[in-house]
Amino acid sequence: MSIKSVITDSVKPLLGFSLLLLSPLALAADKPLNVPAISMFFIFVVMTLLITVWAARRTRTTSDFYTAGGGITGFQNGLAIAGDYMSAATLLGFTAMIYMSGIDAYIYMVAFFAGWPIILFLMAERLRNLGKFTFVDITSYRLNQRKIRTMAAISSLIVVCFYLVAQMVGAGQLIRLLFGLEYTLALFIVGGLMIIYVTFGGMVATTWVQIIKACLLLFGGTCVMLLAFSQFDFSYDKLISEASAVHSLGTRLVHPGSLLADPVTAISMGLGLMFGTAGLPHILMRFFTVSNAKEARKSVLYASVFIAYFFNVIAIMGVAAIVIVGQNSSFFEGGELGAALLGGSNMVAMHLAQAVGGNMLLGFLSAVAFATILAVVAGLALAGATAIAHDLYAEVYKRGDVTEAQELRVTKIATACLGVVAILLGMAFEHMNVAFMAALAFGVAASANFPVLILSMYWRNLTTRGAMAGGYGGLLSSVTMVVLSKSVWVDVFGFAEAIFPYTQPALFSMPVAFGLAYVVSMRDQSAAAERERAAFADQYVRGQTGYGAATA
């Protein structure tokens, strides 16, 4: 059975099943229905489902499913990467962080952005020239395929799960605010739609949903920002002075606060966000969707422009919300200023949209935010499913002796399993700030994926034993530190005191990864290690020239 028949045979019931999944939204009765907002919401969801149907008919091979056949242009891929990166953590989490903590949140955003020059100048070209479907193709290029793929797939899945938490929490709170549904039911709806997108449309659907929602998110965010900024006569000084006058931090709103009061946490967070960007599997996977290394470099350039612009839009929105939302009692539980925000602290951006643009703008931004979350979780699920189906099943378990239809079937099963995991994690971390949860995912990616990937590209002496020691060492140390930190050990598990005193692991776990990789590789004098060092010359030529690289 061909991949085309496997997918297209399932396209017919897609819309019917999707509308059945969405039916609880229409029946929500816990609060008065916001008809304009809900109408806009359904329009966007149905539009993305139609894109998925269209993409399913274009997906014929594993290359189509995993990398859209390599036929995406640099500009399109830049928009898609920006769409992948401008997630719930960006729109919802950062607006909430600016609203609550002021300039500290902007430091977060700068650290998030700082990873892109690393990717542009050090990684984009070699990623495209050396890889085919996943970044594991690069780390295993001259090393032991089975061992390296197993290790990298495990670390990728853990990073994907951490990042999924932020998206699922944001989506659940958004649907609860808009429809009055129970948070858990909202998680099931998001998880079900995620499975549909990936199972039926693969990378083609994921890419075009990301492109469209990136354009809409840039447009919607700009509209909210301009309408909010206009209430301060487009004067930044007036905006800051009025916000400082009503915020609990006062004039310290624009001063470094609690984040930089602890320099260890600040440095660790900065390292995690900066190098974690270069270790996120769903971001790295996007570089295999373009035709050549030149288009890969263009992708990073375009993505950087869009992301930098949107971060500054978010900053103005967050400060404006301090005055517009923070001084409007209708956005607080019980109509009392200073009480908990309706829908949770992550819903500041949605309240601001309603305050400056009414129900129509709330509906538009809510629909775009939900499409944003769906696109990101689809990208994450695709990266995780690819790690399971391509790296673990096809290359490690089957040793390459597998048909495309078999591999696709495993991908679908893996996607469904990841959907269930995402729902369970969303339940466990319901009250966490989504930007903070995303930062933890970056910390693990910076410790587990980035060290092995960058060393495999640039260091001749890296051996399989060294890569295994560095990869597993960085993964285990970073995950252990996250679990033992206050954010999990106290806030989730309920213990009285954290064992690990800091909230970010990268400052401690990255040296563990690099150190183990270096020491073990240098002490490895086996015959296999000598062959791996000798193979670096061939890898270097292909990485620089693209000779022999996978074609579109």
PDB file of N, CA, C and O in Angstrom, residues 344-392:
ATOM      1  N   GLY A 344      -7.061  33.294  33.999  1.00  0.00           N
ATOM      2  CA  GLY A 344      -5.681  33.036  34.402  1.00  0.00           C
ATOM      3  C   GLY A 344      -4.732  34.132  33.947  1.00  0.00           C
ATOM      4  O   GLY A 344      -5.051  34.958  33.090  1.00  0.00           O
ATOM      5  N   SER A 345      -3.537  34.133  34.527  1.00  0.00           N
ATOM      6  CA  SER A 345      -2.575  35.210  34.273  1.00  0.00           C
ATOM      7  C   SER A 345      -2.082  35.237  32.831  1.00  0.00           C
ATOM      8  O   SER A 345      -1.614  36.284  32.354  1.00  0.00           O
ATOM      9  N   ASN A 346      -2.175  34.117  32.114  1.00  0.00           N
ATOM     10  CA  ASN A 346      -1.681  34.081  30.742  1.00  0.00           C
ATOM     11  C   ASN A 346      -2.626  34.746  29.737  1.00  0.00           C
ATOM     12  O   ASN A 346      -2.314  34.828  28.551  1.00  0.00           O
ATOM     13  N   MET A 347      -3.772  35.230  30.192  1.00  0.00           N
ATOM     14  CA  MET A 347      -4.774  35.773  29.277  1.00  0.00           C
ATOM     15  C   MET A 347      -4.745  37.302  29.162  1.00  0.00           C
ATOM     16  O   MET A 347      -5.697  37.909  28.681  1.00  0.00           O
ATOM     17  N   VAL A 348      -3.664  37.926  29.599  1.00  0.00           N
ATOM     18  CA  VAL A 348      -3.561  39.389  29.532  1.00  0.00           C
ATOM     19  C   VAL A 348      -3.731  39.889  28.102  1.00  0.00           C
ATOM     20  O   VAL A 348      -4.445  40.876  27.845  1.00  0.00           O
ATOM     21  N   ALA A 349      -3.085  39.243  27.130  1.00  0.00           N
ATOM     22  CA  ALA A 349      -3.158  39.689  25.736  1.00  0.00           C
ATOM     23  C   ALA A 349      -4.594  39.646  25.218  1.00  0.00           C
ATOM     24  O   ALA A 349      -5.027  40.539  24.468  1.00  0.00           O
ATOM     25  N   MET A 350      -5.338  38.619  25.612  1.00  0.00           N
ATOM     26  CA  MET A 350      -6.725  38.502  25.157  1.00  0.00           C
ATOM     27  C   MET A 350      -7.598  39.612  25.754  1.00  0.00           C
ATOM     28  O   MET A 350      -8.441  40.197  25.068  1.00  0.00           O
ATOM     29  N   HIS A 351      -7.394  39.894  27.040  1.00  0.00           N
ATOM     30  CA  HIS A 351      -8.154  40.978  27.674  1.00  0.00           C
ATOM     31  C   HIS A 351      -7.821  42.328  27.029  1.00  0.00           C
ATOM     32  O   HIS A 351      -8.711  43.169  26.848  1.00  0.00           O
ATOM     33  N   LEU A 352      -6.551  42.535  26.697  1.00  0.00           N
ATOM     34  CA  LEU A 352      -6.156  43.790  26.054  1.00  0.00           C
ATOM     35  C   LEU A 352      -6.825  43.933  24.693  1.00  0.00           C
ATOM     36  O   LEU A 352      -7.308  45.015  24.339  1.00  0.00           O
ATOM     37  N   ALA A 353      -6.894  42.840  23.929  1.00  0.00           N
ATOM     38  CA  ALA A 353      -7.548  42.878  22.616  1.00  0.00           C
ATOM     39  C   ALA A 353      -9.018  43.263  22.750  1.00  0.00           C
ATOM     40  O   ALA A 353      -9.541  44.075  21.978  1.00  0.00           O
ATOM     41  N   GLN A 354      -9.689  42.701  23.750  1.00  0.00           N
ATOM     42  CA  GLN A 354     -11.095  43.035  23.951  1.00  0.00           C
ATOM     43  C   GLN A 354     -11.266  44.485  24.402  1.00  0.00           C
ATOM     44  O   GLN A 354     -12.199  45.182  23.981  1.00  0.00           O
ATOM     45  N   ALA A 355     -10.354  44.965  25.237  1.00  0.00           N
ATOM     46  CA  ALA A 355     -10.460  46.328  25.751  1.00  0.00           C
ATOM     47  C   ALA A 355     -10.291  47.371  24.652  1.00  0.00           C
ATOM     48  O   ALA A 355     -10.975  48.395  24.660  1.00  0.00           O
ATOM     49  N   VAL A 356      -9.400  47.124  23.690  1.00  0.00           N
ATOM     50  CA  VAL A 356      -9.116  48.147  22.665  1.00  0.00           C
ATOM     51  C   VAL A 356      -9.877  47.916  21.371  1.00  0.00           C
ATOM     52  O   VAL A 356     -10.017  48.845  20.565  1.00  0.00           O
ATOM     53  N   GLY A 357     -10.373  46.686  21.138  1.00  0.00           N
ATOM     54  CA  GLY A 357     -11.027  46.402  19.861  1.00  0.00           C
ATOM     55  C   GLY A 357     -12.351  45.698  19.955  1.00  0.00           C
ATOM     56  O   GLY A 357     -12.933  45.333  18.920  1.00  0.00           O
ATOM     57  N   GLY A 358     -12.840  45.444  21.164  1.00  0.00           N
ATOM     58  CA  GLY A 358     -14.129  44.806  21.319  1.00  0.00           C
ATOM     59  C   GLY A 358     -14.094  43.315  21.035  1.00  0.00           C
ATOM     60  O   GLY A 358     -13.037  42.697  20.896  1.00  0.00           O
ATOM     61  N   ASN A 359     -15.280  42.735  20.919  1.00  0.00           N
ATOM     62  CA  ASN A 359     -15.399  41.291  20.752  1.00  0.00           C
ATOM     63  C   ASN A 359     -14.832  40.788  19.423  1.00  0.00           C
ATOM     64  O   ASN A 359     -14.330  39.667  19.338  1.00  0.00           O
ATOM     65  N   MET A 360     -14.916  41.614  18.375  1.00  0.00           N
ATOM     66  CA  MET A 360     -14.400  41.175  17.081  1.00  0.00           C
ATOM     67  C   MET A 360     -12.883  40.990  17.126  1.00  0.00           C
ATOM     68  O   MET A 360     -12.351  39.994  16.639  1.00  0.00           O
ATOM     69  N   LEU A 361     -12.176  41.952  17.713  1.00  0.00           N
ATOM     70  CA  LEU A 361     -10.721  41.833  17.810  1.00  0.00           C
ATOM     71  C   LEU A 361     -10.333  40.723  18.777  1.00  0.00           C
ATOM     72  O   LEU A 361      -9.359  39.998  18.549  1.00  0.00           O
ATOM     73  N   LEU A 362     -11.117  40.550  19.853  1.00  0.00           N
ATOM     74  CA  LEU A 362     -10.875  39.428  20.757  1.00  0.00           C
ATOM     75  C   LEU A 362     -11.032  38.111  20.008  1.00  0.00           C
ATOM     76  O   LEU A 362     -10.199  37.206  20.149  1.00  0.00           O
ATOM     77  N   GLY A 363     -12.100  38.009  19.206  1.00  0.00           N
ATOM     78  CA  GLY A 363     -12.318  36.784  18.446  1.00  0.00           C
ATOM     79  C   GLY A 363     -11.201  36.532  17.457  1.00  0.00           C
ATOM     80  O   GLY A 363     -10.724  35.401  17.315  1.00  0.00           O
ATOM     81  N   PHE A 364     -10.762  37.595  16.774  1.00  0.00           N
ATOM     82  CA  PHE A 364      -9.686  37.444  15.793  1.00  0.00           C
ATOM     83  C   PHE A 364      -8.397  36.992  16.470  1.00  0.00           C
ATOM     84  O   PHE A 364      -7.767  36.015  16.046  1.00  0.00           O
ATOM     85  N   LEU A 365      -7.998  37.689  17.542  1.00  0.00           N
ATOM     86  CA  LEU A 365      -6.734  37.347  18.197  1.00  0.00           C
ATOM     87  C   LEU A 365      -6.823  35.985  18.879  1.00  0.00           C
ATOM     88  O   LEU A 365      -5.839  35.228  18.897  1.00  0.00           O
ATOM     89  N   SER A 366      -7.993  35.650  19.436  1.00  0.00           N
ATOM     90  CA  SER A 366      -8.158  34.331  20.054  1.00  0.00           C
ATOM     91  C   SER A 366      -8.020  33.221  19.019  1.00  0.00           C
ATOM     92  O   SER A 366      -7.358  32.206  19.260  1.00  0.00           O
ATOM     93  N   ALA A 367      -8.666  33.438  17.854  1.00  0.00           N
ATOM     94  CA  ALA A 367      -8.588  32.433  16.792  1.00  0.00           C
ATOM     95  C   ALA A 367      -7.158  32.289  16.283  1.00  0.00           C
ATOM     96  O   ALA A 367      -6.673  31.173  16.059  1.00  0.00           O
ATOM     97  N   VAL A 368      -6.464  33.421  16.126  1.00  0.00           N
ATOM     98  CA  VAL A 368      -5.080  33.369  15.652  1.00  0.00           C
ATOM     99  C   VAL A 368      -4.181  32.726  16.709  1.00  0.00           C
ATOM    100  O   VAL A 368      -3.294  31.929  16.379  1.00  0.00           O
ATOM    101  N   ALA A 369      -4.421  33.073  17.988  1.00  0.00           N
ATOM    102  CA  ALA A 369      -3.625  32.469  19.058  1.00  0.00           C
ATOM    103  C   ALA A 369      -3.834  30.955  19.101  1.00  0.00           C
ATOM    104  O   ALA A 369      -2.881  30.186  19.292  1.00  0.00           O
ATOM    105  N   PHE A 370      -5.079  30.544  18.904  1.00  0.00           N
ATOM    106  CA  PHE A 370      -5.354  29.106  18.909  1.00  0.00           C
ATOM    107  C   PHE A 370      -4.710  28.424  17.698  1.00  0.00           C
ATOM    108  O   PHE A 370      -4.147  27.332  17.816  1.00  0.00           O
ATOM    109  N   ALA A 371      -4.796  29.084  16.529  1.00  0.00           N
ATOM    110  CA  ALA A 371      -4.119  28.544  15.347  1.00  0.00           C
ATOM    111  C   ALA A 371      -2.614  28.488  15.567  1.00  0.00           C
ATOM    112  O   ALA A 371      -1.940  27.549  15.121  1.00  0.00           O
ATOM    113  N   THR A 372      -2.081  29.500  16.266  1.00  0.00           N
ATOM    114  CA  THR A 372      -0.655  29.506  16.608  1.00  0.00           C
ATOM    115  C   THR A 372      -0.296  28.279  17.429  1.00  0.00           C
ATOM    116  O   THR A 372       0.681  27.579  17.150  1.00  0.00           O
ATOM    117  N   ILE A 373      -1.092  28.032  18.446  1.00  0.00           N
ATOM    118  CA  ILE A 373      -0.812  26.894  19.317  1.00  0.00           C
ATOM    119  C   ILE A 373      -0.933  25.579  18.548  1.00  0.00           C
ATOM    120  O   ILE A 373      -0.087  24.686  18.675  1.00  0.00           O
ATOM    121  N   LEU A 374      -1.976  25.461  17.729  1.00  0.00           N
ATOM    122  CA  LEU A 374      -2.148  24.232  16.958  1.00  0.00           C
ATOM    123  C   LEU A 374      -0.986  24.009  16.009  1.00  0.00           C
ATOM    124  O   LEU A 374      -0.502  22.882  15.832  1.00  0.00           O
ATOM    125  N   ALA A 375      -0.514  25.088  15.354  1.00  0.00           N
ATOM    126  CA  ALA A 375       0.602  24.952  14.419  1.00  0.00           C
ATOM    127  C   ALA A 375       1.873  24.527  15.151  1.00  0.00           C
ATOM    128  O   ALA A 375       2.631  23.675  14.666  1.00  0.00           O
ATOM    129  N   VAL A 376       2.107  25.115  16.319  1.00  0.00           N
ATOM    130  CA  VAL A 376       3.317  24.781  17.068  1.00  0.00           C
ATOM    131  C   VAL A 376       3.248  23.350  17.605  1.00  0.00           C
ATOM    132  O   VAL A 376       4.229  22.598  17.493  1.00  0.00           O
ATOM    133  N   VAL A 377       2.101  22.968  18.182  1.00  0.00           N
ATOM    134  CA  VAL A 377       2.015  21.596  18.699  1.00  0.00           C
ATOM    135  C   VAL A 377       2.067  20.589  17.553  1.00  0.00           C
ATOM    136  O   VAL A 377       2.580  19.476  17.723  1.00  0.00           O
ATOM    137  N   ALA A 378       1.573  20.976  16.372  1.00  0.00           N
ATOM    138  CA  ALA A 378       1.691  20.086  15.218  1.00  0.00           C
ATOM    139  C   ALA A 378       3.149  19.918  14.821  1.00  0.00           C
ATOM    140  O   ALA A 378       3.604  18.801  14.529  1.00  0.00           O
ATOM    141  N   GLY A 379       3.897  21.029  14.821  1.00  0.00           N
ATOM    142  CA  GLY A 379       5.323  20.942  14.520  1.00  0.00           C
ATOM    143  C   GLY A 379       6.069  20.111  15.547  1.00  0.00           C
ATOM    144  O   GLY A 379       6.949  19.303  15.202  1.00  0.00           O
ATOM    145  N   LEU A 380       5.731  20.292  16.819  1.00  0.00           N
ATOM    146  CA  LEU A 380       6.364  19.510  17.875  1.00  0.00           C
ATOM    147  C   LEU A 380       6.019  18.026  17.756  1.00  0.00           C
ATOM    148  O   LEU A 380       6.887  17.155  17.880  1.00  0.00           O
ATOM    149  N   ALA A 381       4.737  17.751  17.513  1.00  0.00           N
ATOM    150  CA  ALA A 381       4.317  16.350  17.371  1.00  0.00           C
ATOM    151  C   ALA A 381       4.988  15.702  16.169  1.00  0.00           C
ATOM    152  O   ALA A 381       5.390  14.536  16.227  1.00  0.00           O
ATOM    153  N   LEU A 382       5.120  16.457  15.076  1.00  0.00           N
ATOM    154  CA  LEU A 382       5.777  15.917  13.885  1.00  0.00           C
ATOM    155  C   LEU A 382       7.246  15.610  14.168  1.00  0.00           C
ATOM    156  O   LEU A 382       7.764  14.569  13.747  1.00  0.00           O
ATOM    157  N   ALA A 383       7.930  16.513  14.896  1.00  0.00           N
ATOM    158  CA  ALA A 383       9.326  16.273  15.248  1.00  0.00           C
ATOM    159  C   ALA A 383       9.456  15.047  16.154  1.00  0.00           C
ATOM    160  O   ALA A 383      10.345  14.208  15.959  1.00  0.00           O
ATOM    161  N   GLY A 384       8.559  14.949  17.138  1.00  0.00           N
ATOM    162  CA  GLY A 384       8.613  13.800  18.025  1.00  0.00           C
ATOM    163  C   GLY A 384       8.276  12.498  17.323  1.00  0.00           C
ATOM    164  O   GLY A 384       8.945  11.468  17.526  1.00  0.00           O
ATOM    165  N   ALA A 385       7.243  12.527  16.483  1.00  0.00           N
ATOM    166  CA  ALA A 385       6.851  11.324  15.749  1.00  0.00           C
ATOM    167  C   ALA A 385       7.931  10.901  14.766  1.00  0.00           C
ATOM    168  O   ALA A 385       8.161   9.702  14.554  1.00  0.00           O
ATOM    169  N   THR A 386       8.603  11.877  14.147  1.00  0.00           N
ATOM    170  CA  THR A 386       9.692  11.561  13.224  1.00  0.00           C
ATOM    171  C   THR A 386      10.851  10.909  13.963  1.00  0.00           C
ATOM    172  O   THR A 386      11.480   9.964  13.457  1.00  0.00           O
ATOM    173  N   ALA A 387      11.157  11.401  15.169  1.00  0.00           N
ATOM    174  CA  ALA A 387      12.217  10.789  15.962  1.00  0.00           C
ATOM    175  C   ALA A 387      11.895   9.325  16.265  1.00  0.00           C
ATOM    176  O   ALA A 387      12.770   8.460  16.221  1.00  0.00           O
ATOM    177  N   ILE A 388      10.610   9.053  16.560  1.00  0.00           N
ATOM    178  CA  ILE A 388      10.218   7.675  16.859  1.00  0.00           C
ATOM    179  C   ILE A 388      10.203   6.814  15.610  1.00  0.00           C
ATOM    180  O   ILE A 388      10.800   5.725  15.568  1.00  0.00           O
ATOM    181  N   ALA A 389       9.536   7.294  14.557  1.00  0.00           N
ATOM    182  CA  ALA A 389       9.328   6.463  13.366  1.00  0.00           C
ATOM    183  C   ALA A 389      10.580   6.354  12.502  1.00  0.00           C
ATOM    184  O   ALA A 389      10.933   5.268  12.039  1.00  0.00           O
ATOM    185  N   HIS A 390      11.246   7.499  12.251  1.00  0.00           N
ATOM    186  CA  HIS A 390      12.400   7.477  11.347  1.00  0.00           C
ATOM    187  C   HIS A 390      13.676   7.046  12.060  1.00  0.00           C
ATOM    188  O   HIS A 390      14.387   6.152  11.582  1.00  0.00           O
ATOM    189  N   ASP A 391      13.964   7.664  13.208  1.00  0.00           N
ATOM    190  CA  ASP A 391      15.235   7.382  13.878  1.00  0.00           C
ATOM    191  C   ASP A 391      15.209   6.065  14.648  1.00  0.00           C
ATOM    192  O   ASP A 391      16.104   5.231  14.492  1.00  0.00           O
ATOM    193  N   LEU A 392      14.174   5.874  15.489  1.00  0.00           N
ATOM    194  CA  LEU A 392      14.147   4.677  16.328  1.00  0.00           C
ATOM    195  C   LEU A 392      13.644   3.447  15.577  1.00  0.00           C
ATOM    196  O   LEU A 392      14.282   2.390  15.604  1.00  0.00           O
TER     197      LEU A 392
END
